[in-house]
mmCIF file of C-alpha atoms in Angstrom:
data_model
loop_
_atom_site.group_PDB
_atom_site.id
_atom_site.type_symbol
_atom_site.label_atom_id
_atom_site.label_comp_id
_atom_site.label_asym_id
_atom_site.label_seq_id
_atom_site.Cartn_x
_atom_site.Cartn_y
_atom_site.Cartn_z
ATOM 1 C CA MET A 703 0.000 0.000 0.000
ATOM 2 C CA ILE A 704 1.503 3.356 -1.070
ATOM 3 C CA THR A 705 0.497 6.279 1.117
ATOM 4 C CA THR A 706 0.771 9.879 -0.024
ATOM 5 C CA VAL A 707 1.648 13.218 1.485
ATOM 6 C CA ASP A 708 -2.046 14.097 1.378
ATOM 7 C CA SER A 709 -2.881 10.905 3.264
ATOM 8 C CA TYR A 710 -0.276 11.781 5.900
ATOM 9 C CA ARG A 711 -1.715 15.268 6.310
ATOM 10 C CA LEU A 712 -5.300 14.041 6.489
ATOM 11 C CA ARG A 713 -4.457 11.288 8.990
ATOM 12 C CA HIS A 714 -2.791 13.789 11.276
ATOM 13 C CA ARG A 715 -5.646 16.248 10.904
ATOM 14 C CA LEU A 716 -8.215 13.605 11.873
ATOM 15 C CA ALA A 717 -6.146 12.256 14.770
ATOM 16 C CA ASP A 718 -5.469 15.729 16.141
ATOM 17 C CA SER A 719 -9.165 16.555 15.885
ATOM 18 C CA LEU A 720 -10.048 13.396 17.819
ATOM 19 C CA ARG A 721 -7.539 14.361 20.489
ATOM 20 C CA ALA A 722 -8.863 17.925 20.720
ATOM 21 C CA SER A 723 -12.425 16.660 21.121
ATOM 22 C CA GLY A 724 -11.406 14.222 23.873
ATOM 23 C CA TYR A 725 -11.917 10.939 22.031
ATOM 24 C CA LEU A 726 -8.186 10.199 21.904
ATOM 25 C CA GLN A 727 -6.487 10.619 25.268
ATOM 26 C CA SER A 728 -3.388 8.420 25.161
ATOM 27 C CA ARG A 729 -0.278 8.897 23.060
ATOM 28 C CA ARG A 730 -0.259 5.335 21.720
ATOM 29 C CA TRP A 731 -3.732 5.576 20.172
ATOM 30 C CA LEU A 732 -3.004 9.051 18.847
ATOM 31 C CA GLU A 733 0.044 7.663 17.050
ATOM 32 C CA ALA A 734 -1.965 4.690 15.768
ATOM 33 C CA PHE A 735 -4.563 6.964 14.149
ATOM 34 C CA ARG A 736 -1.781 9.153 12.749
ATOM 35 C CA THR A 737 0.025 6.142 11.282
ATOM 36 C CA VAL A 738 -2.537 3.609 9.983
ATOM 37 C CA PRO A 739 -3.966 4.673 6.587
ATOM 38 C CA ARG A 740 -7.732 4.230 6.589
ATOM 39 C CA GLU A 741 -7.805 4.274 2.778
ATOM 40 C CA ALA A 742 -5.902 0.962 2.739
ATOM 41 C CA PHE A 743 -9.127 -0.681 3.941
ATOM 42 C CA VAL A 744 -11.768 1.187 1.941
ATOM 43 C CA ASP A 745 -11.636 1.886 -1.780
ATOM 44 C CA ARG A 746 -15.284 2.424 -2.702
ATOM 45 C CA PHE A 747 -17.840 3.555 -0.144
ATOM 46 C CA ILE A 748 -21.009 5.520 0.555
ATOM 47 C CA ILE A 749 -21.487 8.367 3.014
ATOM 48 C CA SER A 750 -25.001 9.265 4.152
ATOM 49 C CA SER A 751 -25.906 12.842 5.034
ATOM 50 C CA PRO A 752 -28.087 13.719 8.067
ATOM 51 C CA THR A 753 -31.028 14.079 5.661
ATOM 52 C CA GLY A 754 -30.468 10.590 4.235
ATOM 53 C CA GLU A 755 -28.831 11.634 0.967
ATOM 54 C CA GLN A 756 -26.169 9.125 -0.077
ATOM 55 C CA THR A 757 -22.950 9.941 -1.941
ATOM 56 C CA LEU A 758 -20.677 7.346 -3.549
ATOM 57 C CA PHE A 759 -16.907 7.841 -3.380
ATOM 58 C CA ASP A 760 -14.316 5.813 -5.283
ATOM 59 C CA LEU A 761 -10.563 6.180 -4.756
ATOM 60 C CA ALA A 762 -9.927 4.788 -8.243
ATOM 61 C CA VAL A 763 -12.148 7.406 -9.900
ATOM 62 C CA ASP A 764 -11.435 10.598 -7.957
ATOM 63 C CA ARG A 765 -8.724 9.924 -5.404
ATOM 64 C CA PRO A 766 -8.355 13.454 -3.946
ATOM 65 C CA LEU A 767 -12.102 13.792 -3.329
ATOM 66 C CA ALA A 768 -12.455 10.257 -1.953
ATOM 67 C CA LEU A 769 -9.362 10.621 0.236
ATOM 68 C CA GLU A 770 -10.803 13.740 1.859
ATOM 69 C CA ALA A 771 -13.996 11.770 2.508
ATOM 70 C CA VAL A 772 -12.073 8.822 3.995
ATOM 71 C CA TYR A 773 -10.727 11.074 6.733
ATOM 72 C CA ARG A 774 -14.005 12.625 7.740
ATOM 73 C CA ASP A 775 -15.218 11.618 11.169
ATOM 74 C CA THR A 776 -18.051 9.598 9.707
ATOM 75 C CA ASN A 777 -19.186 6.068 8.982
ATOM 76 C CA LEU A 778 -18.241 4.669 5.556
ATOM 77 C CA LEU A 779 -20.700 2.130 4.147
ATOM 78 C CA THR A 780 -18.645 -0.439 2.247
ATOM 79 C CA GLN A 781 -20.974 -3.361 1.525
ATOM 80 C CA ARG A 782 -24.672 -4.138 1.043
ATOM 81 C CA ASP A 783 -26.480 -7.408 0.491
ATOM 82 C CA ALA A 784 -28.699 -8.145 -2.521
ATOM 83 C CA GLY A 785 -31.676 -6.577 -0.744
ATOM 84 C CA GLY A 786 -29.866 -3.326 -0.067
ATOM 85 C CA THR A 787 -29.218 -3.912 3.637
ATOM 86 C CA ALA A 788 -25.827 -2.695 4.858
ATOM 87 C CA THR A 789 -23.548 -5.585 5.852
ATOM 88 C CA SER A 790 -20.204 -3.863 6.391
ATOM 89 C CA SER A 791 -18.839 -0.414 7.098
ATOM 90 C CA SER A 792 -15.864 1.417 8.502
ATOM 91 C CA THR A 793 -17.021 2.774 11.862
ATOM 92 C CA THR A 794 -16.985 6.495 12.641
ATOM 93 C CA PRO A 795 -13.402 7.185 13.839
ATOM 94 C CA SER A 796 -14.484 9.042 16.986
ATOM 95 C CA LEU A 797 -16.478 5.987 18.100
ATOM 96 C CA MET A 798 -13.559 3.699 17.266
ATOM 97 C CA ALA A 799 -11.230 5.903 19.303
ATOM 98 C CA LEU A 800 -13.628 6.024 22.235
ATOM 99 C CA MET A 801 -13.968 2.231 22.271
ATOM 100 C CA LEU A 802 -10.243 1.592 21.989
ATOM 101 C CA GLU A 803 -9.578 3.953 24.890
ATOM 102 C CA ARG A 804 -12.367 2.288 26.904
ATOM 103 C CA LEU A 805 -10.651 -1.101 26.472
ATOM 104 C CA ASP A 806 -7.708 0.049 28.619
ATOM 105 C CA LEU A 807 -5.331 -2.141 26.609
ATOM 106 C CA TRP A 808 -1.703 -2.573 27.580
ATOM 107 C CA GLN A 809 1.342 -4.214 26.031
ATOM 108 C CA GLY A 810 1.133 -7.974 26.434
ATOM 109 C CA HIS A 811 -2.656 -8.048 26.495
ATOM 110 C CA SER A 812 -4.352 -10.428 24.090
ATOM 111 C CA VAL A 813 -7.508 -9.196 22.375
ATOM 112 C CA LEU A 814 -10.346 -10.828 20.454
ATOM 113 C CA GLU A 815 -12.158 -8.615 17.968
ATOM 114 C CA ILE A 816 -15.644 -9.775 16.969
ATOM 115 C CA GLY A 817 -16.352 -8.409 13.496
ATOM 116 C CA THR A 818 -13.246 -7.894 11.348
ATOM 117 C CA GLY A 819 -15.144 -5.822 8.799
ATOM 118 C CA THR A 820 -12.758 -3.763 6.701
ATOM 119 C CA GLY A 821 -9.810 -4.538 8.984
ATOM 120 C CA TYR A 822 -9.044 -0.906 9.865
ATOM 121 C CA ASN A 823 -9.782 -1.364 13.568
ATOM 122 C CA THR A 824 -7.751 -4.590 13.481
ATOM 123 C CA ALA A 825 -4.801 -2.633 12.094
ATOM 124 C CA LEU A 826 -5.063 -0.060 14.890
ATOM 125 C CA LEU A 827 -4.983 -2.886 17.438
ATOM 126 C CA CYS A 828 -1.948 -4.442 15.713
ATOM 127 C CA HIS A 829 -0.139 -1.106 15.688
ATOM 128 C CA VAL A 830 -0.438 -0.761 19.466
ATOM 129 C CA LEU A 831 -0.239 -4.398 20.626
ATOM 130 C CA GLY A 832 1.679 -6.193 17.907
ATOM 131 C CA ASP A 833 0.213 -8.806 15.597
ATOM 132 C CA HIS A 834 0.632 -11.991 17.626
ATOM 133 C CA THR A 835 -1.769 -10.964 20.416
ATOM 134 C CA VAL A 836 -4.592 -9.830 18.093
ATOM 135 C CA THR A 837 -7.305 -12.255 16.930
ATOM 136 C CA SER A 838 -10.243 -11.175 14.770
ATOM 137 C CA ILE A 839 -13.236 -13.118 13.449
ATOM 138 C CA ASP A 840 -15.917 -12.388 10.849
ATOM 139 C CA ILE A 841 -18.658 -14.507 9.300
ATOM 140 C CA ASP A 842 -18.117 -13.064 5.814
ATOM 141 C CA PRO A 843 -15.279 -14.817 3.918
ATOM 142 C CA GLY A 844 -14.992 -11.990 1.400
ATOM 143 C CA LEU A 845 -14.483 -9.412 4.134
ATOM 144 C CA VAL A 846 -11.816 -11.507 5.840
ATOM 145 C CA VAL A 847 -9.929 -12.049 2.568
ATOM 146 C CA ARG A 848 -9.958 -8.330 1.754
ATOM 147 C CA ALA A 849 -8.977 -7.386 5.294
ATOM 148 C CA ARG A 850 -6.106 -9.883 5.245
ATOM 149 C CA ASP A 851 -4.807 -8.462 1.963
ATOM 150 C CA ALA A 852 -4.941 -4.912 3.329
ATOM 151 C CA LEU A 853 -3.270 -5.898 6.594
ATOM 152 C CA ASP A 854 -0.583 -7.849 4.733
ATOM 153 C CA GLY A 855 0.084 -4.743 2.656
ATOM 154 C CA LEU A 856 0.867 -2.838 5.850
ATOM 155 C CA GLY A 857 3.003 -5.645 7.259
ATOM 156 C CA HIS A 858 0.461 -6.862 9.830
ATOM 157 C CA HIS A 859 -0.331 -10.555 10.291
ATOM 158 C CA PRO A 860 -2.845 -11.072 13.128
ATOM 159 C CA HIS A 861 -4.922 -14.214 13.580
ATOM 160 C CA LEU A 862 -7.859 -13.793 11.167
ATOM 161 C CA ILE A 863 -10.684 -16.304 11.397
ATOM 162 C CA ILE A 864 -13.715 -16.921 9.171
ATOM 163 C CA GLY A 865 -16.524 -18.050 11.441
ATOM 164 C CA ASP A 866 -19.493 -17.311 13.666
ATOM 165 C CA GLY A 867 -18.517 -14.550 16.058
ATOM 166 C CA THR A 868 -21.052 -15.693 18.649
ATOM 167 C CA GLN A 869 -18.784 -18.710 19.241
ATOM 168 C CA GLY A 870 -15.652 -16.638 19.763
ATOM 169 C CA VAL A 871 -12.288 -18.223 18.937
ATOM 170 C CA VAL A 872 -11.344 -20.931 21.434
ATOM 171 C CA GLU A 873 -7.991 -21.634 19.794
ATOM 172 C CA TYR A 874 -6.277 -18.490 21.104
ATOM 173 C CA ALA A 875 -8.231 -18.047 24.357
ATOM 174 C CA PRO A 876 -8.159 -16.822 27.045
ATOM 175 C CA TYR A 877 -8.201 -13.148 26.095
ATOM 176 C CA ASP A 878 -7.560 -10.132 28.266
ATOM 177 C CA ARG A 879 -9.935 -8.025 26.200
ATOM 178 C CA LEU A 880 -12.859 -8.680 23.848
ATOM 179 C CA ILE A 881 -14.198 -5.910 21.626
ATOM 180 C CA ALA A 882 -17.281 -6.376 19.461
ATOM 181 C CA THR A 883 -17.534 -4.042 16.470
ATOM 182 C CA CYS A 884 -21.080 -5.249 15.873
ATOM 183 C CA GLY A 885 -24.248 -5.206 17.924
ATOM 184 C CA VAL A 886 -25.693 -8.173 19.795
ATOM 185 C CA ALA A 887 -29.072 -8.843 21.366
ATOM 186 C CA ARG A 888 -27.450 -10.728 24.256
ATOM 187 C CA VAL A 889 -23.822 -11.404 25.136
ATOM 188 C CA PRO A 890 -22.991 -15.021 24.178
ATOM 189 C CA ALA A 891 -21.939 -17.210 27.098
ATOM 190 C CA SER A 892 -18.977 -18.392 24.996
ATOM 191 C CA TRP A 893 -17.463 -14.908 25.213
ATOM 192 C CA LEU A 894 -17.482 -15.014 29.004
ATOM 193 C CA ARG A 895 -15.751 -18.405 28.957
ATOM 194 C CA GLN A 896 -13.011 -17.127 26.648
ATOM 195 C CA VAL A 897 -12.140 -13.969 28.602
ATOM 196 C CA ALA A 898 -9.646 -14.282 31.447
ATOM 197 C CA PRO A 899 -10.540 -13.251 35.023
ATOM 198 C CA ASP A 900 -10.391 -9.439 35.332
ATOM 199 C CA GLY A 901 -10.660 -9.273 31.546
ATOM 200 C CA VAL A 902 -12.960 -6.790 29.825
ATOM 201 C CA ILE A 903 -15.751 -7.220 27.263
ATOM 202 C CA LEU A 904 -16.784 -4.091 25.355
ATOM 203 C CA VAL A 905 -19.983 -4.625 23.400
ATOM 204 C CA ASN A 906 -22.910 -2.756 21.870
ATOM 205 C CA LEU A 907 -26.375 -3.809 23.080
ATOM 206 C CA GLY A 908 -29.321 -1.809 21.807
ATOM 207 C CA TYR A 909 -28.051 1.724 21.326
ATOM 208 C CA ALA A 910 -25.385 1.757 24.042
ATOM 209 C CA LEU A 911 -21.976 0.321 24.881
ATOM 210 C CA ALA A 912 -21.538 -1.948 27.880
ATOM 211 C CA ARG A 913 -18.132 -2.372 29.535
ATOM 212 C CA LEU A 914 -18.190 -5.660 31.411
ATOM 213 C CA THR A 915 -15.503 -7.119 33.665
ATOM 214 C CA VAL A 916 -15.313 -10.904 34.004
ATOM 215 C CA ASP A 917 -14.664 -12.272 37.497
ATOM 216 C CA ALA A 918 -13.008 -15.504 38.599
ATOM 217 C CA ASP A 919 -16.378 -17.278 38.625
ATOM 218 C CA GLY A 920 -17.015 -16.428 34.975
ATOM 219 C CA ARG A 921 -19.628 -13.770 35.695
ATOM 220 C CA ALA A 922 -19.512 -10.447 33.826
ATOM 221 C CA THR A 923 -20.646 -7.170 35.367
ATOM 222 C CA GLY A 924 -20.386 -3.559 34.329
ATOM 223 C CA PRO A 925 -22.091 -0.319 33.329
ATOM 224 C CA PHE A 926 -23.301 1.091 30.074
ATOM 225 C CA THR A 927 -20.879 3.848 29.159
ATOM 226 C CA ASP A 928 -21.758 5.558 25.889
ATOM 227 C CA TYR A 929 -24.307 5.772 23.106
ATOM 228 C CA ALA A 930 -23.473 3.539 20.133
ATOM 229 C CA ALA A 931 -25.265 1.591 17.428
ATOM 230 C CA PHE A 932 -23.612 -1.019 15.218
ATOM 231 C CA MET A 933 -24.845 -3.399 12.558
ATOM 232 C CA ARG A 934 -26.129 -6.566 14.215
ATOM 233 C CA LEU A 935 -23.732 -9.515 14.402
ATOM 234 C CA ARG A 936 -24.561 -11.980 11.625
ATOM 235 C CA PRO A 937 -24.619 -15.661 12.729
ATOM 236 C CA HIS A 938 -24.426 -16.650 9.050
ATOM 237 C CA PRO A 939 -23.607 -14.707 5.845
ATOM 238 C CA ALA A 940 -27.236 -14.657 4.631
ATOM 239 C CA TYR A 941 -28.550 -13.085 7.860
ATOM 240 C CA ARG A 942 -30.017 -9.624 7.390
ATOM 241 C CA THR A 943 -31.806 -7.053 9.487
ATOM 242 C CA PRO A 944 -34.984 -5.477 8.118
ATOM 243 C CA THR A 945 -34.889 -2.012 6.610
ATOM 244 C CA GLY A 946 -36.995 0.851 7.916
ATOM 245 C CA ARG A 947 -39.102 0.626 4.781
ATOM 246 C CA GLU A 948 -39.845 -3.047 5.484
ATOM 247 C CA ILE A 949 -40.944 -2.250 9.038
ATOM 248 C CA VAL A 950 -43.275 0.478 7.781
ATOM 249 C CA GLU A 951 -44.717 -1.896 5.168
ATOM 250 C CA MET A 952 -45.488 -4.424 7.921
ATOM 251 C CA ALA A 953 -47.590 -1.803 9.682
ATOM 252 C CA THR A 954 -49.740 -0.873 6.683
ATOM 253 C CA GLU A 955 -51.979 -3.885 7.267
ATOM 254 C CA GLU A 956 -55.286 -3.616 9.080
ATOM 255 C CA GLY A 957 -55.265 -4.604 12.721
ATOM 256 C CA ALA A 958 -57.081 -4.147 16.004
ATOM 257 C CA ARG A 959 -57.879 -0.448 16.446
ATOM 258 C CA SER A 960 -58.108 1.450 19.706
ATOM 259 C CA THR A 961 -57.863 5.035 20.890
ATOM 260 C CA VAL A 962 -56.196 5.420 24.266
ATOM 261 C CA ARG A 963 -55.284 8.221 26.594
ATOM 262 C CA ILE A 964 -51.539 8.586 27.151
ATOM 263 C CA ASP A 965 -50.576 11.186 29.735
ATOM 264 C CA GLY A 966 -47.496 13.226 28.985
ATOM 265 C CA PHE A 967 -47.096 12.206 25.360
ATOM 266 C CA PRO A 968 -45.527 12.929 22.987
ATOM 267 C CA ASP A 969 -42.934 14.978 24.881
ATOM 268 C CA TYR A 970 -40.602 12.112 25.832
ATOM 269 C CA LEU A 971 -41.667 9.226 23.624
ATOM 270 C CA GLY A 972 -38.743 9.609 21.242
ATOM 271 C CA ALA A 973 -36.221 10.377 23.997
ATOM 272 C CA ARG A 974 -32.859 8.818 23.268
ATOM 273 C CA PRO A 975 -32.407 7.181 26.699
ATOM 274 C CA LEU A 976 -35.846 5.565 26.428
ATOM 275 C CA GLU A 977 -34.996 4.226 22.973
ATOM 276 C CA CYS A 978 -31.801 2.720 24.406
ATOM 277 C CA LEU A 979 -33.799 0.918 27.070
ATOM 278 C CA ARG A 980 -36.467 -0.234 24.605
ATOM 279 C CA ALA A 981 -33.874 -1.631 22.183
ATOM 280 C CA LEU A 982 -32.092 -3.404 25.038
ATOM 281 C CA VAL A 983 -35.201 -5.044 26.490
ATOM 282 C CA HIS A 984 -36.790 -5.894 23.115
ATOM 283 C CA PRO A 985 -33.827 -6.191 20.713
ATOM 284 C CA ASP A 986 -35.800 -7.852 17.919
ATOM 285 C CA VAL A 987 -38.442 -5.119 17.790
ATOM 286 C CA HIS A 988 -37.542 -2.368 15.345
ATOM 287 C CA LYS A 989 -38.866 1.174 15.549
ATOM 288 C CA VAL A 990 -39.328 3.807 12.850
ATOM 289 C CA ILE A 991 -40.655 7.357 13.297
ATOM 290 C CA ARG A 992 -42.493 8.691 10.243
ATOM 291 C CA HIS A 993 -43.447 12.268 9.438
ATOM 292 C CA ASP A 994 -46.119 12.769 6.800
ATOM 293 C CA GLY A 995 -49.221 14.799 6.111
ATOM 294 C CA GLY A 996 -50.963 13.193 9.062
ATOM 295 C CA GLY A 997 -48.272 14.238 11.541
ATOM 296 C CA GLU A 998 -45.855 12.048 13.476
ATOM 297 C CA ALA A 999 -46.326 8.290 13.629
ATOM 298 C CA HIS A 1000 -44.349 5.744 15.654
ATOM 299 C CA VAL A 1001 -44.094 2.330 13.986
ATOM 300 C CA LEU A 1002 -42.936 -0.865 15.699
ATOM 301 C CA GLY A 1003 -42.300 -4.188 13.985
ATOM 302 C CA ASP A 1004 -41.131 -7.662 14.991
ATOM 303 C CA PRO A 1005 -40.389 -9.618 11.783
ATOM 304 C CA ALA A 1006 -39.868 -12.886 13.679
ATOM 305 C CA THR A 1007 -43.501 -13.007 14.860
ATOM 306 C CA GLY A 1008 -45.094 -10.754 12.246
ATOM 307 C CA SER A 1009 -46.303 -8.427 15.004
ATOM 308 C CA TRP A 1010 -46.524 -4.687 14.469
ATOM 309 C CA ALA A 1011 -48.002 -1.508 15.922
ATOM 310 C CA ARG A 1012 -48.567 2.003 14.627
ATOM 311 C CA ALA A 1013 -49.379 5.029 16.795
ATOM 312 C CA ARG A 1014 -50.428 8.416 15.483
ATOM 313 C CA PHE A 1015 -50.809 11.176 18.038
ATOM 314 C CA ILE A 1016 -53.949 13.250 18.428
ATOM 315 C CA GLY A 1017 -53.126 16.483 20.223
ATOM 316 C CA SER A 1018 -50.864 16.169 23.245
ATOM 317 C CA SER A 1019 -52.481 13.364 25.204
ATOM 318 C CA ARG A 1020 -54.173 10.871 22.891
ATOM 319 C CA ALA A 1021 -52.975 8.438 20.279
ATOM 320 C CA ALA A 1022 -54.734 6.326 17.683
ATOM 321 C CA ILE A 1023 -53.207 2.864 17.958
ATOM 322 C CA VAL A 1024 -53.374 0.160 15.292
ATOM 323 C CA HIS A 1025 -51.657 -3.145 15.948
ATOM 324 C CA GLY A 1026 -51.590 -6.695 14.663
ATOM 325 C CA GLY A 1027 -49.881 -10.033 15.182
ATOM 326 C CA VAL A 1028 -49.427 -12.282 18.186
ATOM 327 C CA ARG A 1029 -47.691 -9.620 20.309
ATOM 328 C CA ASP A 1030 -49.105 -6.296 21.429
ATOM 329 C CA LEU A 1031 -45.954 -4.319 20.697
ATOM 330 C CA TRP A 1032 -47.441 -1.005 21.755
ATOM 331 C CA ASP A 1033 -48.339 -2.382 25.180
ATOM 332 C CA ASP A 1034 -44.803 -3.771 25.512
ATOM 333 C CA TYR A 1035 -43.429 -0.346 24.622
ATOM 334 C CA MET A 1036 -45.612 1.425 27.181
ATOM 335 C CA ARG A 1037 -44.417 -0.917 29.929
ATOM 336 C CA ILE A 1038 -40.818 -0.010 29.110
ATOM 337 C CA ALA A 1039 -41.718 3.703 29.103
ATOM 338 C CA GLN A 1040 -43.394 3.325 32.494
ATOM 339 C CA LEU A 1041 -40.330 1.558 33.905
ATOM 340 C CA TRP A 1042 -38.074 4.318 32.611
ATOM 341 C CA ASN A 1043 -40.328 6.990 34.153
ATOM 342 C CA GLU A 1044 -40.349 5.188 37.492
ATOM 343 C CA HIS A 1045 -36.560 5.226 37.456
ATOM 344 C CA GLY A 1046 -36.537 9.008 36.967
ATOM 345 C CA ARG A 1047 -35.880 8.945 33.208
ATOM 346 C CA PRO A 1048 -32.180 8.092 33.626
ATOM 347 C CA GLU A 1049 -29.458 8.240 31.009
ATOM 348 C CA PRO A 1050 -28.091 4.836 29.893
ATOM 349 C CA ALA A 1051 -24.926 5.298 31.986
ATOM 350 C CA ARG A 1052 -26.972 4.771 35.166
ATOM 351 C CA TYR A 1053 -27.862 1.272 34.014
ATOM 352 C CA GLY A 1054 -25.611 -1.754 33.976
ATOM 353 C CA LEU A 1055 -25.636 -5.499 33.375
ATOM 354 C CA THR A 1056 -24.685 -8.616 35.254
ATOM 355 C CA ILE A 1057 -24.395 -11.786 33.167
ATOM 356 C CA THR A 1058 -24.058 -15.217 34.737
ATOM 357 C CA PRO A 1059 -21.885 -17.951 33.185
ATOM 358 C CA ASP A 1060 -25.025 -19.649 31.843
ATOM 359 C CA GLY A 1061 -26.137 -16.463 30.091
ATOM 360 C CA VAL A 1062 -28.765 -14.890 32.384
ATOM 361 C CA HIS A 1063 -28.734 -11.098 31.833
ATOM 362 C CA THR A 1064 -29.871 -8.910 34.742
ATOM 363 C CA LEU A 1065 -30.318 -5.175 34.217
ATOM 364 C CA TRP A 1066 -29.529 -2.974 37.210
ATOM 365 C CA LEU A 1067 -29.797 0.701 38.079
ATOM 366 C CA ASP A 1068 -26.824 2.551 39.632
ATOM 367 C CA CYS A 1069 -25.249 -0.597 41.100
ATOM 368 C CA PRO A 1070 -25.503 -4.400 40.773
ATOM 369 C CA GLU A 1071 -27.247 -4.541 44.153
ATOM 370 C CA HIS A 1072 -30.271 -2.776 42.628
ATOM 371 C CA PRO A 1073 -31.553 -5.189 39.942
ATOM 372 C CA VAL A 1074 -34.588 -3.998 37.986
ATOM 373 C CA LEU A 1075 -35.208 -6.545 35.246
ATOM 374 C CA VAL A 1076 -34.099 -9.956 34.019
ATOM 375 C CA LEU A 1077 -33.797 -9.746 30.237
ATOM 376 C CA ASP A 1078 -35.420 -12.448 28.121
#
């Protein structure tokens, strides 16, 4: 891989910006972001604007323009499946930096990365730790092959595995750190077994990061630390998550109609902390907020059961609810909202998780001694 003066300048500009904004705090990660060329791992990618407009960049077509885009602090979409669902991306650098700092990695630590993706994050880990202590796994053979080629080009040779990330990688266990660059509904018990006592698991559940420490008994406990949302871990290459359009289409059917009084709505219904809690408790229920001529509508869908709900607000205290399927998703949602209200509408960082070796997840508020919910 040949890097250019422009690449050098842009790398330093991005890294210095991440340091100035507080995402990079240690010298070693600052130097990693200054040194590892992101463009070695992405050649053709899409950037989405806040309004949803998508722009394609290609280093082979317009290198200067694409190179500038590579070093924006933004997510780069690098792969879609046949249905248009995103299946790989290069994570927003500020989030990558935050997670790497949260890992509290030191020389000699071994790390397992779940979700190789483009390989850029893998390269940052190799730069700081050295290749022999870094293991990375991805379900997509094509991604692993491309990542290996890019890493080889930079002189890095970590352990790269094609396989189901939910199973971890027993061969090189135990690990001092496990970082998941994908979202999970629940933390697999295999991860706990493969992390050494006092080791750390950093993982996205719902719309937040959890930093869990594994004890000598194989139990993991820790708080949620930051907002984050990753593509869901794929147990097999054909796995896909539904698009927002598909969720909305589910809710266009006729269902049971009711008009209910909802005190205090809609002032907090779309609150970010509430959405974090909802996505954590019901990870397979997807939510879309639509704005059209009829006002604001909240749409919920569970593709696994075919259940859906649609709520359109009438004034400030009533909502017309339409729902269908075997689950009453709106009722489930209201129970989560009530729980959040009872807790004082906390930010995600006040919540935490304890996970037993056999996989039981208990949500707690402020400390493990205050459990509030056992997650299904």
